[in-house]
Tab-separated table of N, CA and C in Angstrom:
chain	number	residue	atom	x	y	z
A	27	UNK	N	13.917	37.426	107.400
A	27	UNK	CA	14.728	38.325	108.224
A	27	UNK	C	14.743	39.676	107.551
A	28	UNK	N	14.429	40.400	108.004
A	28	UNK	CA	14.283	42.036	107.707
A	28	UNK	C	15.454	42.467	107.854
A	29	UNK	N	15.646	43.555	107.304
A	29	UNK	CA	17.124	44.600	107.209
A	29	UNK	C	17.576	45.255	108.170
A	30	UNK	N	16.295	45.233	109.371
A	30	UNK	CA	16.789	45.880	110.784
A	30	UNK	C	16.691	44.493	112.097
A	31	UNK	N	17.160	43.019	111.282
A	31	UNK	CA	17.848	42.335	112.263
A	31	UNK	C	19.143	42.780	112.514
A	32	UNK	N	19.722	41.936	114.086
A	32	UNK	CA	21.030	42.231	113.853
A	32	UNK	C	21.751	40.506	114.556
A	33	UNK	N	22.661	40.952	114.385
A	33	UNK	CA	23.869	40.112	114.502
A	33	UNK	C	24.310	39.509	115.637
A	34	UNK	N	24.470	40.314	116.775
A	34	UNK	CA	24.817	39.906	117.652
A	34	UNK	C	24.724	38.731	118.799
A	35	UNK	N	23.230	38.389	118.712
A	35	UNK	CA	22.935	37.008	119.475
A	35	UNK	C	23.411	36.209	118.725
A	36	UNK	N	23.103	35.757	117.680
A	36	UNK	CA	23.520	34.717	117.306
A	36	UNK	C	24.943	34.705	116.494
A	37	UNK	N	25.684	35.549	116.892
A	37	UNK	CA	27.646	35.821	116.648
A	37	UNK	C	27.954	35.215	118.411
A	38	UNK	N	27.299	35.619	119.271
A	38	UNK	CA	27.639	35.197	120.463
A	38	UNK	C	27.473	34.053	120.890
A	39	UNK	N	26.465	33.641	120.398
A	39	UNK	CA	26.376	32.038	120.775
A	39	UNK	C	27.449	31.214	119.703
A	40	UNK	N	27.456	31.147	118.628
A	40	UNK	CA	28.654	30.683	117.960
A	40	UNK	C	29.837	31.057	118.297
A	41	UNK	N	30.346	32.161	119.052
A	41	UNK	CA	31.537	32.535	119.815
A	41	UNK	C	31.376	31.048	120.847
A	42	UNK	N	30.606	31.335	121.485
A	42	UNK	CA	30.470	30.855	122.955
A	42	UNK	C	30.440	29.250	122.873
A	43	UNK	N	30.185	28.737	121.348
A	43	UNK	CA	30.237	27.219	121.572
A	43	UNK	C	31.552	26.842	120.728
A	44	UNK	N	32.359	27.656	119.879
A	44	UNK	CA	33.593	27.306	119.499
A	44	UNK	C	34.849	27.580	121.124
A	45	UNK	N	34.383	28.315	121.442
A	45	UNK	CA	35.215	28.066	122.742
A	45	UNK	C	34.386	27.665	123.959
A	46	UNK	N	33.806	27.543	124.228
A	46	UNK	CA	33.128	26.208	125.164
A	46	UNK	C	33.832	25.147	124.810
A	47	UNK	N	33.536	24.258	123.577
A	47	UNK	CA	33.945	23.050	123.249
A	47	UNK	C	35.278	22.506	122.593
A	48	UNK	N	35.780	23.856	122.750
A	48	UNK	CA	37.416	23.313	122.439
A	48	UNK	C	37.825	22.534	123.298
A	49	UNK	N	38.294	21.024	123.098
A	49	UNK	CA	39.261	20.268	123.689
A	49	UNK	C	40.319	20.835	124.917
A	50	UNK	N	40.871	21.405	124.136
A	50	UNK	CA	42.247	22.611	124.808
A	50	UNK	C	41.700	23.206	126.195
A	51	UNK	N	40.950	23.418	125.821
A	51	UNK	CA	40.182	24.781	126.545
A	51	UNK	C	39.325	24.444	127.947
A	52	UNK	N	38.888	23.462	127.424
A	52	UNK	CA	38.088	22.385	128.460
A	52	UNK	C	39.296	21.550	129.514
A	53	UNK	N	40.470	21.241	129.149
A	53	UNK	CA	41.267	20.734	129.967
A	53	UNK	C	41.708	21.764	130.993
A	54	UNK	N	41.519	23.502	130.856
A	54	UNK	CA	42.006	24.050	131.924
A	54	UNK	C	41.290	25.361	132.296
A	55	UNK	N	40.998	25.969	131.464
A	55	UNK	CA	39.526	26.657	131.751
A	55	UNK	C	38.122	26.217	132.750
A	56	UNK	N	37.866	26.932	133.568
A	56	UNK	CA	36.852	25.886	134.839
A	56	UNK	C	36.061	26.959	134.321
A	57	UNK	N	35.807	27.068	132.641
A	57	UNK	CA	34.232	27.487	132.171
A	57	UNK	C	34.186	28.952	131.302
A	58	UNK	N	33.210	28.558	130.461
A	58	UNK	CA	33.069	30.008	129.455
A	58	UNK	C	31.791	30.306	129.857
A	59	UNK	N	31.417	31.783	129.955
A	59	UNK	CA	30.053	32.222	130.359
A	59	UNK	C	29.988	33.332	129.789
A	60	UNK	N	28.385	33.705	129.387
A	60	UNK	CA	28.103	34.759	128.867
A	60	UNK	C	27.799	35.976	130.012
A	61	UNK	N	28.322	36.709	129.697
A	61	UNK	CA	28.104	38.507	130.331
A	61	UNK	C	28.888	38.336	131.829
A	62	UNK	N	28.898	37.073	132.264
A	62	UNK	CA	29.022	36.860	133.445
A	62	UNK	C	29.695	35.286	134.475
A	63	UNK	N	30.695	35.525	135.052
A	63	UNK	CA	30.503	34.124	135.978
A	63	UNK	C	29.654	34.189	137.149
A	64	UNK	N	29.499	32.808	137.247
A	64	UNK	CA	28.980	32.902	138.643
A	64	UNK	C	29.592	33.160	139.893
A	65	UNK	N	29.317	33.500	140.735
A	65	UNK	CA	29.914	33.793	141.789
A	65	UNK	C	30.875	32.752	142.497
A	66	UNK	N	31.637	32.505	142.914
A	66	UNK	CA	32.515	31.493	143.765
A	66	UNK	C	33.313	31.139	142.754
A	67	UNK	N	33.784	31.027	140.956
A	67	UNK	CA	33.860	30.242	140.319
A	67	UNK	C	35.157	30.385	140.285
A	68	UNK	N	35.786	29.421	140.078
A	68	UNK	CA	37.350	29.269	140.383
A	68	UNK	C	38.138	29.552	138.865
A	69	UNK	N	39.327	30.281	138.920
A	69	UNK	CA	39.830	30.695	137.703
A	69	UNK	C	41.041	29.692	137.480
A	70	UNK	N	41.293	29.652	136.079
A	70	UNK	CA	41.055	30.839	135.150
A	70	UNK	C	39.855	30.258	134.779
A	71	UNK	N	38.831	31.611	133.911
A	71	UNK	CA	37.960	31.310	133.294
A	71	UNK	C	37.702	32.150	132.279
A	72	UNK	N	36.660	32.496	131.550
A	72	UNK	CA	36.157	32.798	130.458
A	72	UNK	C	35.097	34.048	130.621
A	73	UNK	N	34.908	34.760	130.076
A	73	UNK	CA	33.604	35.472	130.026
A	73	UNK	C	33.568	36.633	128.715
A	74	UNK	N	32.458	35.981	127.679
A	74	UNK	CA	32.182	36.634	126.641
A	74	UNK	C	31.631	38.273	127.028
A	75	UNK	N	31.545	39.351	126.320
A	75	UNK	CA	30.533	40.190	126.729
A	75	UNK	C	31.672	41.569	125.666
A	76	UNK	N	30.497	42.529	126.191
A	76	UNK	CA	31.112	43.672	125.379
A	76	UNK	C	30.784	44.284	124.150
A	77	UNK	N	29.717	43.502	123.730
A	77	UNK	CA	29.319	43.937	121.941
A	77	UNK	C	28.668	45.122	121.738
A	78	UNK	N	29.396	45.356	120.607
A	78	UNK	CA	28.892	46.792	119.299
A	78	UNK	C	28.868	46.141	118.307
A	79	UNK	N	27.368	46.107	117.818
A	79	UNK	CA	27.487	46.255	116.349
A	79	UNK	C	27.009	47.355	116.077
A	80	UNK	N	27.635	47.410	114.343
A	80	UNK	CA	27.302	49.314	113.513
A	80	UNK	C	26.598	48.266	112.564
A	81	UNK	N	26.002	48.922	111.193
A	81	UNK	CA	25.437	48.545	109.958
A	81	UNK	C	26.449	48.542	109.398
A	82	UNK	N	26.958	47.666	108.303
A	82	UNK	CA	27.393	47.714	107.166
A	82	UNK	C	26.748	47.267	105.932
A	83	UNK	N	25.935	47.642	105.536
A	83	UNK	CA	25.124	47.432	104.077
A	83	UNK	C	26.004	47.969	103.045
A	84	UNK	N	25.849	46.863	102.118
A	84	UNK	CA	26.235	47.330	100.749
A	84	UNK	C	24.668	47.793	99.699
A	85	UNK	N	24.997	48.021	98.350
A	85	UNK	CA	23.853	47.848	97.688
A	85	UNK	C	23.499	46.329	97.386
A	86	UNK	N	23.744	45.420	98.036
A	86	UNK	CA	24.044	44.335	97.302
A	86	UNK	C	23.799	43.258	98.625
A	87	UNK	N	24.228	43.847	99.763
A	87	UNK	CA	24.011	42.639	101.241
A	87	UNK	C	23.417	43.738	102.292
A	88	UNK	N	23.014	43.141	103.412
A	88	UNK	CA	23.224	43.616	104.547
A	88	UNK	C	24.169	43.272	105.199
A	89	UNK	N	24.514	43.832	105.925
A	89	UNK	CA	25.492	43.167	106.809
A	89	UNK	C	26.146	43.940	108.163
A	90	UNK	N	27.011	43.733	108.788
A	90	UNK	CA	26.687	44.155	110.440
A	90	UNK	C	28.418	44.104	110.532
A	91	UNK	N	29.075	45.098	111.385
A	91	UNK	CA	30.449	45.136	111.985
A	91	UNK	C	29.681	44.948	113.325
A	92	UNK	N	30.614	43.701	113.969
A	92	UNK	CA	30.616	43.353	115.303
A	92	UNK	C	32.165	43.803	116.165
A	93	UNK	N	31.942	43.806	117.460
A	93	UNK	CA	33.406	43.807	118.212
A	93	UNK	C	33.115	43.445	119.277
A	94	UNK	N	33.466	42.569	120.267
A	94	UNK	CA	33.649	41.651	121.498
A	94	UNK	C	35.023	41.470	122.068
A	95	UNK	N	34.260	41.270	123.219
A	95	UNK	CA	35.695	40.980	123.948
A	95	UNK	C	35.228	39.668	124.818
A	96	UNK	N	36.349	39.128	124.672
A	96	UNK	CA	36.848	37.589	125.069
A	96	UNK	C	37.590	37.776	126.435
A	97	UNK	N	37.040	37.793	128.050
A	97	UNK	CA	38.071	38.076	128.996
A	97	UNK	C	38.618	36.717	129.500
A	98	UNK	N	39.599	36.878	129.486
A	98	UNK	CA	40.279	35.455	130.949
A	98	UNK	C	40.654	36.000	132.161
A	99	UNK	N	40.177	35.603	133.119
A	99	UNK	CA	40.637	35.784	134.378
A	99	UNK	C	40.998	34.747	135.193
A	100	UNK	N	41.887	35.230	135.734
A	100	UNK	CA	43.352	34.225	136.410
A	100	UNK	C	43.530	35.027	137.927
A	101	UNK	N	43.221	34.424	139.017
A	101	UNK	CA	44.062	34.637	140.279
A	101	UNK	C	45.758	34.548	140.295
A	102	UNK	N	46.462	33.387	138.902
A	102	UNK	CA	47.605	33.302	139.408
A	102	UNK	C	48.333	34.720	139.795
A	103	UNK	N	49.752	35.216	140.067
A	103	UNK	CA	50.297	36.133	140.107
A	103	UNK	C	51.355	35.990	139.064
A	104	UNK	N	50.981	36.728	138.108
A	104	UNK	CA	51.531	36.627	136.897
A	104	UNK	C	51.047	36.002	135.689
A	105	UNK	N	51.440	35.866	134.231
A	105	UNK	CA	50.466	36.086	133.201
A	105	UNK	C	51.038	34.466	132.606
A	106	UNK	N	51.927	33.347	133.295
A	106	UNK	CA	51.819	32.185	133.468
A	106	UNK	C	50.631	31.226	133.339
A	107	UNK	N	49.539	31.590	133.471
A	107	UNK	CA	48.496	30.683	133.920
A	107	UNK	C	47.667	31.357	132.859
A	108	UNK	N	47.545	32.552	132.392
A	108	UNK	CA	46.703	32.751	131.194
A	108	UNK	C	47.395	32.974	129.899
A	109	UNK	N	48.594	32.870	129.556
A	109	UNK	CA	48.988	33.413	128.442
A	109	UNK	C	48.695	32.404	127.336
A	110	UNK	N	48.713	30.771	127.478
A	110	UNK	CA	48.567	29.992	126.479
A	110	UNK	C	47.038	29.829	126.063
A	111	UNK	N	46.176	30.658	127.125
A	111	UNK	CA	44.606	30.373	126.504
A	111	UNK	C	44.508	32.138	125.567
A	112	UNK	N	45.736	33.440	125.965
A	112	UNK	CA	45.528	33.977	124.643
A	112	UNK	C	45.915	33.483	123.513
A	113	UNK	N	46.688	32.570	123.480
A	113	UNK	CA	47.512	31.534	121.760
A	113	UNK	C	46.162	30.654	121.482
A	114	UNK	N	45.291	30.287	122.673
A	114	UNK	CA	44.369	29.260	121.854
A	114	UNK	C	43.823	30.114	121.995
A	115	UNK	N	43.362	31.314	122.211
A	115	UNK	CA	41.871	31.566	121.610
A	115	UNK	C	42.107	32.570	120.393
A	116	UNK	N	43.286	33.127	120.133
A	116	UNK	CA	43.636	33.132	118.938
A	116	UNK	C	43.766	32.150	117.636
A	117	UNK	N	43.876	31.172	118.055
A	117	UNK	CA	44.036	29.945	117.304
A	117	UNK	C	42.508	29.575	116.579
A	118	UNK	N	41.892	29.543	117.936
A	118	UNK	CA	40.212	29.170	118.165
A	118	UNK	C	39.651	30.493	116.564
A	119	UNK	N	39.519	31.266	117.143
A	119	UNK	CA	39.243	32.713	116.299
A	119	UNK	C	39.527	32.879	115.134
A	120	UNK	N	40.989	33.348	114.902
A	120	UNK	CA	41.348	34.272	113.642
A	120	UNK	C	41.343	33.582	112.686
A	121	UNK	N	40.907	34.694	112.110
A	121	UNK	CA	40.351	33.982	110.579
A	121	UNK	C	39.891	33.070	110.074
A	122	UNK	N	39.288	32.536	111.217
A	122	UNK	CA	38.003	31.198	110.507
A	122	UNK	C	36.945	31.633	110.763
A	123	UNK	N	36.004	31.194	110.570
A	123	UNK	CA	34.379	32.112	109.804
A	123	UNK	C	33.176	30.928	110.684
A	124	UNK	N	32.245	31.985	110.499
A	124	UNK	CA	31.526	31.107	111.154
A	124	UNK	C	29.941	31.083	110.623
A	125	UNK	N	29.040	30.315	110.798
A	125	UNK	CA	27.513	30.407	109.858
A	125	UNK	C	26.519	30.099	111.043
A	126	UNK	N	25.660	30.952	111.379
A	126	UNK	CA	24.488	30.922	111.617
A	126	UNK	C	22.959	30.818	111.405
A	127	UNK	N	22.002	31.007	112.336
A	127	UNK	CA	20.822	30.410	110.975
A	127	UNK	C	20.754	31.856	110.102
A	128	UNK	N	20.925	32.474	110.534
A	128	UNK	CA	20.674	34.073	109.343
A	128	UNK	C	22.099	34.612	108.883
A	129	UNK	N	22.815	34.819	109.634
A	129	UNK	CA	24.250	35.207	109.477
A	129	UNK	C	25.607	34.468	108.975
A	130	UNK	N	26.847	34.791	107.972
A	130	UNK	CA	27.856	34.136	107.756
A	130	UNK	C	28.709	35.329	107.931
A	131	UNK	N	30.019	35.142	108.736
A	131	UNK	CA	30.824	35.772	108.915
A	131	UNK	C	31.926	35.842	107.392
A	132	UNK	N	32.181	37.187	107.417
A	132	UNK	CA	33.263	37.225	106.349
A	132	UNK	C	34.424	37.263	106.182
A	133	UNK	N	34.520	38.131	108.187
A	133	UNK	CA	36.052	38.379	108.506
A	133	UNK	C	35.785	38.132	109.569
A	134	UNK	N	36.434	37.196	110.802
A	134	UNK	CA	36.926	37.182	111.696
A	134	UNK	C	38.211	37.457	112.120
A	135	UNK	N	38.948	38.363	113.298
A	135	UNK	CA	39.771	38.228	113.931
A	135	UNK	C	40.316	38.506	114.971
A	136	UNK	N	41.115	38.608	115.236
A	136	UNK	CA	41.962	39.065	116.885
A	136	UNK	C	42.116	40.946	116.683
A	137	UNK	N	41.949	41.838	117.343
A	137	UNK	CA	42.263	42.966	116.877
A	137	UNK	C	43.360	42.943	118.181
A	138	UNK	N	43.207	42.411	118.882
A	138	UNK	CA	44.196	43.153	120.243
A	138	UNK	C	43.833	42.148	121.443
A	139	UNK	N	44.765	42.066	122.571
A	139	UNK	CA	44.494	41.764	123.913
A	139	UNK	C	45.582	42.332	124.521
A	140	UNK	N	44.767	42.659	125.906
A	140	UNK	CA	45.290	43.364	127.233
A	140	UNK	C	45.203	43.094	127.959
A	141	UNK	N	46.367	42.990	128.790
A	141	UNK	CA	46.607	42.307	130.191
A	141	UNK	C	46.554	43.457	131.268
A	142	UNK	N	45.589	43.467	132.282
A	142	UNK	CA	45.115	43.939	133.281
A	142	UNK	C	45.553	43.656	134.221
A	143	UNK	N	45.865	44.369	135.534
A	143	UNK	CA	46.137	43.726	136.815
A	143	UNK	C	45.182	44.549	137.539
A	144	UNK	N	43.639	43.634	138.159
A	144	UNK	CA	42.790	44.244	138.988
A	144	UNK	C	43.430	44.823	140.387
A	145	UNK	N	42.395	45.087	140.541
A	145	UNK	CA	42.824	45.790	142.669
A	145	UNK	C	43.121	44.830	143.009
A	146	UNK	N	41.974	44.049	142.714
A	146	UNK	CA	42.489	42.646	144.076
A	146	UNK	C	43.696	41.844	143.451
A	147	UNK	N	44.331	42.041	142.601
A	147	UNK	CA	45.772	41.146	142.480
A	147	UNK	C	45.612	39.950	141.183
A	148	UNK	N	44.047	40.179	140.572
A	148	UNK	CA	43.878	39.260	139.388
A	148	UNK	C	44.284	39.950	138.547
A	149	UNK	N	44.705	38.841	137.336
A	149	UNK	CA	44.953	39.020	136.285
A	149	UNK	C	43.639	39.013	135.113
A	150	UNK	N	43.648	39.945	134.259
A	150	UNK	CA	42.171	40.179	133.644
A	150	UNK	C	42.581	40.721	131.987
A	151	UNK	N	42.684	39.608	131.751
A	151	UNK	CA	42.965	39.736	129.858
A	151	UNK	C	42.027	39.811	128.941
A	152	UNK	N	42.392	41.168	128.175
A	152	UNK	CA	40.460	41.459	127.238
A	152	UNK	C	41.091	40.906	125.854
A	153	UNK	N	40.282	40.618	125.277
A	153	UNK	CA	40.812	39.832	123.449
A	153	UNK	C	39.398	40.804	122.919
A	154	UNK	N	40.044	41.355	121.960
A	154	UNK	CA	39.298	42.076	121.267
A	154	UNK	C	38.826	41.227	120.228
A	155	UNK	N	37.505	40.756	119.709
A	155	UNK	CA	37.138	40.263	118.466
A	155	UNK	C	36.475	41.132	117.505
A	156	UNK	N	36.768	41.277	116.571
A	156	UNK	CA	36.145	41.780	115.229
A	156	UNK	C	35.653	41.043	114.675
A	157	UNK	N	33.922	41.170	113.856
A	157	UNK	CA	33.302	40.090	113.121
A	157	UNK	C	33.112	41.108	111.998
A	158	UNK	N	32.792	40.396	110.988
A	158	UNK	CA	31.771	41.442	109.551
A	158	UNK	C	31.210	40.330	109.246
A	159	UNK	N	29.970	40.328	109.445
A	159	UNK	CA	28.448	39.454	109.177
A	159	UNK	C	27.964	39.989	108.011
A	160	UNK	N	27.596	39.009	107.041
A	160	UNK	CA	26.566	39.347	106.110
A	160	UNK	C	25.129	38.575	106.215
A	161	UNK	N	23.892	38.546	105.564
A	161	UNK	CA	23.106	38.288	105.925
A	161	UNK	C	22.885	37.404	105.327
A	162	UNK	N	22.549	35.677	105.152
A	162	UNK	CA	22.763	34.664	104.103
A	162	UNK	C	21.144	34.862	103.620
């Protein structure tokens, strides 16, 4: 792996299968998807997307600042029906680390989430994630 890989595919797919396969998450979530749901798909649901990474090299590692956002979207009317999947996916997240085939996270966490109310009357919650990847 060269010094001008980066991070981001494979931070997203390890996003995407620690919350895919949460227990929790699977009992009421109708699905996690990358960049996108499919059309018709009934809420609440999931959708990864949003990434920046910058460089962070030391003299000593490479390594990569990531930031993502984690959305839930909910038809209910009101923040009832999504507020306990922001506690688990905080739960899911902060501050546990994660290893890929090139990448180990150093810092994971929650920086923020925001509760949205679209035009059409959904509810649309962004979870900000912060990663710092080094290069194993």
């Amino acid at each position: 792996m060269s010094q001008d890989g980066y991070a981001t595919w494979e931070a997203q797919v390890a996003l995407y299968e620690l919350l895919k396969n949460d227990p929790l998450l699977q009992n009421g979530i109708n699905g996690v998807f990358d960049g996108a749901a499919p059309d018709n798909t009934a809420s609440p649901y999931m959708v990864i997307d949003s990434w920046l990474e910058r460089r962070n090299n030391t003299l000593n590692t490479v390594g990569r600042e990531l930031t993502c956002n984690v959305n839930i979207w909910s038809s209910y009317e009101g923040l009832k029906e999504s507020s306990p999947y922001i506690s688990r996916v905080y739960q899911i997240l902060n501050h546990q680390s994660i290893v890929t085939t090139n990448w180990v996270s150093s810092v994971m966490r929650i920086d923020d989430a925001q509760a949205l109310v679209e035009a059409n009357g959904d509810r649309h919650i962004v979870i900000q994630v912060y990663l710092r990847m080094e290069l194993r």
